[in-house]
Coordinates of C-alpha atoms in Angstrom, one line a residue:
X1 CA -105.3 -71.3 21.9
X2 CA -106.7 -71.2 25.4
X3 CA -104.0 -68.8 26.6
X4 CA -104.7 -66.5 23.6
X5 CA -108.5 -66.5 24.3
X6 CA -107.8 -65.7 28.0
X7 CA -105.7 -62.7 27.0
X8 CA -108.4 -61.5 24.6
X9 CA -111.0 -61.8 27.3
X10 CA -108.9 -59.8 29.7
X11 CA -108.4 -57.1 27.1
X12 CA -112.2 -56.6 26.9
X13 CA -112.1 -54.6 30.2
X14 CA -109.6 -51.9 29.2
X15 CA -111.0 -51.7 25.7
X16 CA -114.6 -51.1 27.0
X17 CA -113.2 -48.6 29.5
X18 CA -111.5 -46.7 26.7
X19 CA -114.6 -46.7 24.5
X20 CA -116.9 -45.5 27.2
X21 CA -114.4 -42.8 28.4
X22 CA -113.9 -41.3 25.0
X23 CA -117.6 -41.3 24.3
X24 CA -118.3 -39.7 27.7
X25 CA -115.7 -37.0 27.1
X26 CA -117.2 -36.2 23.6
X27 CA -120.7 -35.9 25.2
X28 CA -119.4 -33.4 27.7
X29 CA -118.5 -31.0 24.8
X30 CA -121.6 -31.7 22.7
X31 CA -124.1 -28.8 22.6
X32 CA -127.3 -29.2 24.5
X33 CA -128.1 -31.8 27.0
X34 CA -131.0 -33.4 29.0
X35 CA -131.4 -30.3 31.2
X36 CA -131.7 -28.0 28.2
X37 CA -134.0 -30.5 26.5
X38 CA -136.3 -30.5 29.4
X39 CA -136.2 -26.7 29.6
X40 CA -137.1 -26.5 26.0
X41 CA -140.1 -28.8 26.6
X42 CA -141.2 -26.8 29.6
X43 CA -141.0 -23.4 27.9
X44 CA -143.0 -24.8 24.9
X45 CA -145.8 -25.6 27.4
X46 CA -145.6 -29.4 26.7
X47 CA -147.6 -30.5 29.8
X48 CA -147.4 -34.2 29.0
X49 CA -143.6 -34.0 28.9
X50 CA -143.3 -31.9 32.1
X51 CA -145.3 -34.5 33.9
X52 CA -142.5 -36.9 33.3
X53 CA -139.9 -34.9 35.3
X54 CA -140.5 -36.8 38.5
X55 CA -140.4 -40.2 36.7
X56 CA -137.0 -40.0 35.1
X57 CA -133.9 -41.2 36.9
X58 CA -130.2 -40.6 36.6
X59 CA -129.0 -43.9 37.9
X60 CA -126.5 -44.4 35.2
X61 CA -124.9 -41.1 36.1
X62 CA -125.5 -41.1 39.9
X63 CA -128.3 -38.6 39.5
X64 CA -130.4 -39.9 42.4
X65 CA -127.5 -39.8 45.0
X66 CA -126.6 -36.1 45.0
X67 CA -126.6 -33.6 47.8
X68 CA -128.5 -30.3 48.2
X69 CA -127.6 -27.4 45.9
X70 CA -127.4 -23.9 47.4
X71 CA -129.1 -20.7 46.2
X72 CA -125.9 -19.3 44.7
X73 CA -125.2 -22.3 42.6
X74 CA -128.8 -22.5 41.6
X75 CA -128.6 -19.0 40.1
X76 CA -125.4 -19.8 38.2
X77 CA -127.1 -23.0 36.9
X78 CA -129.9 -20.9 35.5
X79 CA -127.5 -18.6 33.7
X80 CA -125.6 -21.4 31.9
X81 CA -128.7 -23.0 30.2
X82 CA -130.2 -21.5 27.1
X83 CA -133.9 -20.7 27.6
X84 CA -133.7 -20.9 31.4
X85 CA -134.3 -17.2 31.9
X86 CA -137.5 -16.7 33.9
X87 CA -137.5 -20.1 35.5
X88 CA -137.0 -20.7 39.2
X89 CA -133.2 -21.3 39.8
X90 CA -134.1 -23.9 42.4
X91 CA -136.2 -25.7 39.9
X92 CA -133.2 -25.7 37.4
X93 CA -131.0 -27.0 40.2
X94 CA -133.5 -29.8 40.9
X95 CA -133.4 -30.8 37.3
X96 CA -129.6 -30.9 37.4
X97 CA -129.8 -33.1 40.5
X98 CA -132.4 -35.4 38.9
X99 CA -130.3 -35.9 35.8
X100 CA -127.1 -36.3 37.8
X101 CA -125.4 -33.1 36.7
X102 CA -125.0 -31.8 40.2
X103 CA -121.8 -33.9 40.4
X104 CA -118.5 -33.3 38.6
X105 CA -117.9 -35.2 35.4
X106 CA -115.3 -37.7 36.8
X107 CA -117.6 -38.7 39.6
X108 CA -120.5 -39.2 37.1
X109 CA -118.3 -41.4 34.9
X110 CA -117.1 -43.5 37.9
X111 CA -120.7 -44.1 39.1
X112 CA -121.8 -45.0 35.6
X113 CA -119.1 -47.6 35.0
X114 CA -119.6 -49.0 38.5
X115 CA -123.3 -49.6 37.7
X116 CA -122.5 -50.9 34.3
X117 CA -120.3 -53.7 35.7
X118 CA -123.5 -55.2 37.1
X119 CA -125.5 -54.2 34.0
X120 CA -127.4 -51.6 36.0
X121 CA -128.2 -49.0 33.3
X122 CA -130.5 -46.9 35.3
X123 CA -133.7 -45.2 34.0
X124 CA -134.4 -43.4 30.8
X125 CA -134.5 -39.6 31.3
X126 CA -137.7 -39.1 29.3
X127 CA -139.5 -42.4 29.1
X128 CA -139.9 -43.1 32.8
X129 CA -138.7 -46.7 32.2
X130 CA -135.7 -48.7 33.2
X131 CA -133.2 -48.7 30.3
X132 CA -132.8 -52.5 30.5
X133 CA -136.5 -52.9 30.1
X134 CA -136.5 -50.6 27.1
X135 CA -133.7 -52.7 25.4
X136 CA -135.5 -55.9 26.2
X137 CA -138.7 -54.6 24.5
X138 CA -136.8 -53.6 21.4
X139 CA -134.6 -56.7 21.1
X140 CA -137.1 -59.0 19.2
X141 CA -137.2 -56.6 16.3
X142 CA -133.4 -56.1 16.1
X143 CA -132.6 -59.8 16.5
X144 CA -135.1 -60.6 13.8
X145 CA -133.6 -58.2 11.3
X146 CA -130.0 -58.8 12.2
X147 CA -130.0 -62.5 12.5
X148 CA -132.2 -63.4 9.5
X149 CA -130.5 -60.8 7.3
X150 CA -127.0 -62.1 8.1
X151 CA -128.1 -65.7 7.6
X152 CA -129.9 -64.8 4.3
X153 CA -126.9 -62.9 3.0
X154 CA -124.4 -65.7 3.8
X155 CA -126.6 -68.5 2.4
X156 CA -127.1 -66.7 -0.9
X157 CA -124.0 -64.6 -1.4
X158 CA -121.4 -67.4 -0.6
X159 CA -122.7 -69.9 -3.2
X160 CA -123.2 -67.1 -5.6
X161 CA -119.6 -65.9 -5.1
X162 CA -118.3 -69.4 -5.6
X163 CA -120.2 -69.8 -8.8
X164 CA -119.0 -66.5 -10.1
X165 CA -115.4 -67.6 -9.3
X166 CA -115.8 -70.9 -11.2
X167 CA -117.3 -69.0 -14.2
X168 CA -115.1 -66.0 -14.0
X169 CA -115.4 -63.8 -17.1
X170 CA -118.3 -65.8 -18.5
X171 CA -121.8 -64.6 -19.3
X172 CA -123.2 -65.6 -15.8
X173 CA -120.4 -63.7 -14.1
X174 CA -121.0 -60.6 -16.1
X175 CA -124.7 -60.2 -15.8
X176 CA -124.8 -61.3 -12.1
X177 CA -122.1 -58.6 -11.4
X178 CA -124.2 -56.0 -13.1
X179 CA -127.3 -56.9 -11.0
X180 CA -125.2 -56.9 -7.8
X181 CA -123.6 -53.5 -8.5
X182 CA -127.0 -51.9 -9.3
X183 CA -128.4 -53.3 -6.1
X184 CA -125.4 -52.0 -4.1
X185 CA -125.7 -48.5 -5.7
X186 CA -129.3 -48.1 -4.7
X187 CA -129.7 -47.1 -1.1
X188 CA -131.5 -49.6 1.1
X189 CA -134.0 -47.0 2.3
X190 CA -134.9 -46.2 -1.3
X191 CA -135.5 -49.9 -2.0
X192 CA -137.6 -50.1 1.1
X193 CA -139.8 -47.2 0.0
X194 CA -140.2 -48.8 -3.4
X195 CA -141.1 -52.2 -1.9
X196 CA -143.6 -50.5 0.4
X197 CA -145.3 -48.6 -2.3
X198 CA -145.5 -51.5 -4.8
X199 CA -146.2 -54.5 -2.5
X200 CA -147.7 -53.0 0.6
X201 CA -149.7 -50.0 -0.6
X202 CA -153.1 -49.4 -2.1
X203 CA -151.7 -48.1 -5.4
X204 CA -150.4 -51.5 -6.8
X205 CA -150.5 -54.7 -4.7
X206 CA -151.4 -55.3 -1.1
X207 CA -149.5 -58.5 -0.7
X208 CA -147.5 -57.7 2.5
X209 CA -148.2 -55.7 5.7
X210 CA -146.7 -52.2 5.8
X211 CA -145.9 -52.0 9.5
X212 CA -145.0 -54.0 12.6
X213 CA -143.3 -57.3 13.3
X214 CA -146.5 -59.4 13.8
X215 CA -150.2 -58.9 13.2
X216 CA -152.8 -57.8 15.8
X217 CA -153.9 -60.8 17.8
X218 CA -150.8 -62.8 16.9
X219 CA -150.8 -64.4 20.4
X220 CA -154.1 -66.2 19.4
X221 CA -152.7 -67.7 16.2
X222 CA -151.7 -71.4 15.8
X223 CA -148.0 -72.2 16.0
X224 CA -147.8 -72.5 12.2
X225 CA -149.9 -69.3 11.8
X226 CA -147.5 -67.4 14.1
X227 CA -144.5 -68.6 12.0
X228 CA -146.1 -67.6 8.7
X229 CA -147.3 -64.2 10.0
X230 CA -143.8 -63.5 11.4
X231 CA -142.0 -64.1 8.2
X232 CA -144.8 -62.4 6.2
X233 CA -144.0 -59.2 8.1
X234 CA -140.2 -59.7 7.7
X235 CA -140.3 -60.3 3.9
X236 CA -140.1 -56.7 2.7
X237 CA -137.7 -55.3 5.4
X238 CA -135.3 -58.2 4.9
X239 CA -135.3 -57.8 1.2
X240 CA -134.6 -54.1 1.5
X241 CA -131.6 -54.6 3.9
X242 CA -130.1 -57.7 2.2
X243 CA -130.0 -56.5 -1.5
X244 CA -127.1 -54.2 -0.9
X245 CA -125.4 -56.6 1.5
X246 CA -125.2 -59.4 -1.0
X247 CA -122.8 -57.5 -3.2
X248 CA -119.9 -57.1 -0.8
X249 CA -120.0 -60.7 0.5
X250 CA -120.5 -62.2 -3.1
X251 CA -117.5 -60.3 -4.5
X252 CA -115.4 -61.0 -1.5
X253 CA -116.2 -64.7 -1.8
X254 CA -115.4 -64.7 -5.5
X255 CA -112.1 -62.9 -5.2
X256 CA -111.0 -65.1 -2.3
X257 CA -111.8 -68.3 -4.3
X258 CA -110.1 -67.0 -7.4
X259 CA -106.9 -66.4 -5.3
X260 CA -107.0 -69.9 -4.0
X261 CA -108.0 -71.6 -7.3
X262 CA -104.8 -70.3 -8.9
X263 CA -102.5 -71.8 -6.3
X264 CA -100.3 -74.8 -6.8
X265 CA -102.1 -77.1 -4.4
X266 CA -105.3 -76.8 -6.5
X267 CA -103.5 -77.7 -9.7
X268 CA -102.0 -80.7 -7.9
X269 CA -105.4 -81.8 -6.6
X270 CA -106.8 -81.6 -10.1
X271 CA -103.9 -83.5 -11.6
X272 CA -104.6 -86.3 -9.1
X273 CA -108.0 -86.7 -10.8
X274 CA -110.2 -85.2 -8.1
X275 CA -113.6 -83.9 -9.2
X276 CA -114.2 -80.2 -9.3
X277 CA -116.6 -80.2 -6.4
X278 CA -114.0 -82.1 -4.3
X279 CA -111.4 -79.6 -5.2
X280 CA -113.6 -76.6 -4.4
X281 CA -115.2 -77.8 -1.2
X282 CA -112.6 -80.2 0.1
X283 CA -109.5 -78.0 -0.5
X284 CA -110.3 -74.5 -1.6
X285 CA -113.3 -73.8 0.6
X286 CA -111.6 -73.9 4.0
X287 CA -108.8 -71.5 2.9
X288 CA -111.0 -69.2 1.0
X289 CA -113.5 -68.8 3.9
X290 CA -111.0 -67.3 6.2
X291 CA -111.5 -63.8 4.9
X292 CA -115.3 -64.3 4.9
X293 CA -115.2 -65.3 8.6
X294 CA -113.1 -62.3 9.4
X295 CA -115.8 -60.0 8.1
X296 CA -118.6 -61.7 10.0
X297 CA -118.5 -59.6 13.2
X298 CA -118.8 -56.3 11.3
X299 CA -121.6 -57.7 9.1
X300 CA -123.5 -58.9 12.1
X301 CA -123.2 -55.8 14.2
X302 CA -124.1 -53.5 11.2
X303 CA -127.1 -55.6 10.4
X304 CA -128.1 -55.8 14.1
X305 CA -128.0 -52.1 14.8
X306 CA -127.0 -49.3 12.5
X307 CA -127.9 -51.1 9.2
X308 CA -131.6 -51.4 10.2
X309 CA -132.2 -47.8 11.4
X310 CA -133.9 -46.4 8.4
X311 CA -135.6 -49.7 7.6
X312 CA -137.1 -49.7 11.1
X313 CA -138.4 -46.2 10.6
X314 CA -139.9 -46.9 7.1
X315 CA -141.7 -50.1 8.2
X316 CA -142.6 -48.9 11.7
X317 CA -140.4 -51.5 13.4
X318 CA -139.6 -50.4 16.9
X319 CA -136.1 -51.8 17.4
X320 CA -132.8 -50.9 18.9
X321 CA -131.6 -48.9 15.9
X322 CA -134.6 -46.5 16.2
X323 CA -134.3 -46.4 20.0
X324 CA -130.6 -45.4 19.8
X325 CA -131.3 -42.7 17.2
X326 CA -134.2 -41.2 19.1
X327 CA -132.2 -41.3 22.3
X328 CA -129.4 -39.3 20.7
X329 CA -131.8 -36.7 19.4
X330 CA -133.5 -36.4 22.8
X331 CA -130.2 -36.4 24.7
X332 CA -131.4 -39.5 26.7
X333 CA -127.9 -40.3 27.9
X334 CA -128.6 -43.4 29.9
X335 CA -130.1 -45.1 26.8
X336 CA -127.3 -43.8 24.6
X337 CA -124.5 -45.1 26.8
X338 CA -126.3 -48.4 27.5
X339 CA -126.7 -49.2 23.8
X340 CA -123.1 -48.2 23.2
X341 CA -121.9 -50.4 26.0
X342 CA -124.0 -53.4 24.9
X343 CA -123.1 -53.3 21.3
X344 CA -119.4 -52.6 21.9
X345 CA -119.3 -55.6 24.3
X346 CA -121.1 -57.7 21.7
X347 CA -118.6 -56.7 19.0
X348 CA -115.6 -57.6 21.2
X349 CA -117.1 -61.0 22.2
X350 CA -118.0 -61.8 18.6
X351 CA -114.4 -60.9 17.5
X352 CA -113.1 -63.5 20.0
X353 CA -115.6 -66.1 18.8
X354 CA -114.4 -65.4 15.2
X355 CA -110.8 -66.1 16.1
X356 CA -112.0 -69.4 17.7
X357 CA -113.9 -70.3 14.5
X358 CA -110.7 -69.5 12.5
X359 CA -108.9 -72.4 14.2
X360 CA -111.8 -74.7 13.5
X361 CA -111.7 -73.8 9.8
X362 CA -107.9 -74.0 9.5
X363 CA -106.1 -75.8 12.3
X364 CA -102.8 -74.4 10.9
X365 CA -103.6 -71.0 12.4
X366 CA -101.8 -70.5 15.8
X367 CA -102.8 -67.3 17.6
X368 CA -100.7 -68.1 20.6
X369 CA -97.5 -67.7 18.6
X370 CA -98.2 -64.0 18.0
X371 CA -98.5 -61.0 20.3
X372 CA -102.1 -60.0 21.2

């Protein structure tokens, strides 16, 4: 197992390189960019935005290490940006230098990956803040949503799936399936809006807060008060995210258990006089859980990032999902690539941990006997 894990760890490097390279190439052909974005802000007379020009940095793309740009290249730079007519060519060239676009693409990619090896993600183009600091500021929200949602789903959906498998085709199985399918069919953001209107609005009930992760003055609360206030704010967002997620895990658990229950070793265990709980949790559980464990990395990453994007927007939760979305819209490439790098790395590491847990659940699995 140790040799297999070592090979998987070594494969992280070429995999990350491939992910970042493909994403970088795609970005090169995407319309627009930070320079055009800044030009659009300037031509719309957004004074507050233009004041941020000197604050941004292109560390992730080598933007602060470029040389001087000549007058001829400055004029050509002006002509290739939409809306740049009428602006000083030297000013456009300075923008290119600031954002790191005065260098060829291969050099920018090399500098970016060199910095990323030391987790130096540079500065945001438009927020005048280090990207790592931005991510640290947003992590509490995303960790809260992702971690608690995944824990909630597994704690409820797995026992529910087991019960559905035991009572397959019976009344409980039928009505619980109906509820799960309805919950899955309704989009999470629609459930979030409904919960917000009913339980956090002036029209019906004002039982829960409508925005934020904690209340104002949270730092001054007692320890117990902080815990209660924290989960009070999380109640509605977690409900909105988890309702749809229950369905997949519950049905996956049910089908996995049904496959195992019908096998010969279960019939033999029952024939020996073992109680049903001993059969289910002493024999079936470990084998049936393999497919559930396999889906954990995807469930966790989805809940941690993309799954919470709309929920963060609706409940005014400033997390990584919202940060990544806004960065793509604003062409804030250092933030975009940093979040991609971090979550891709997390996904690969969690995948390795999942294989390790496989062997704990079922020691018969031998990864070293197969090719990586």
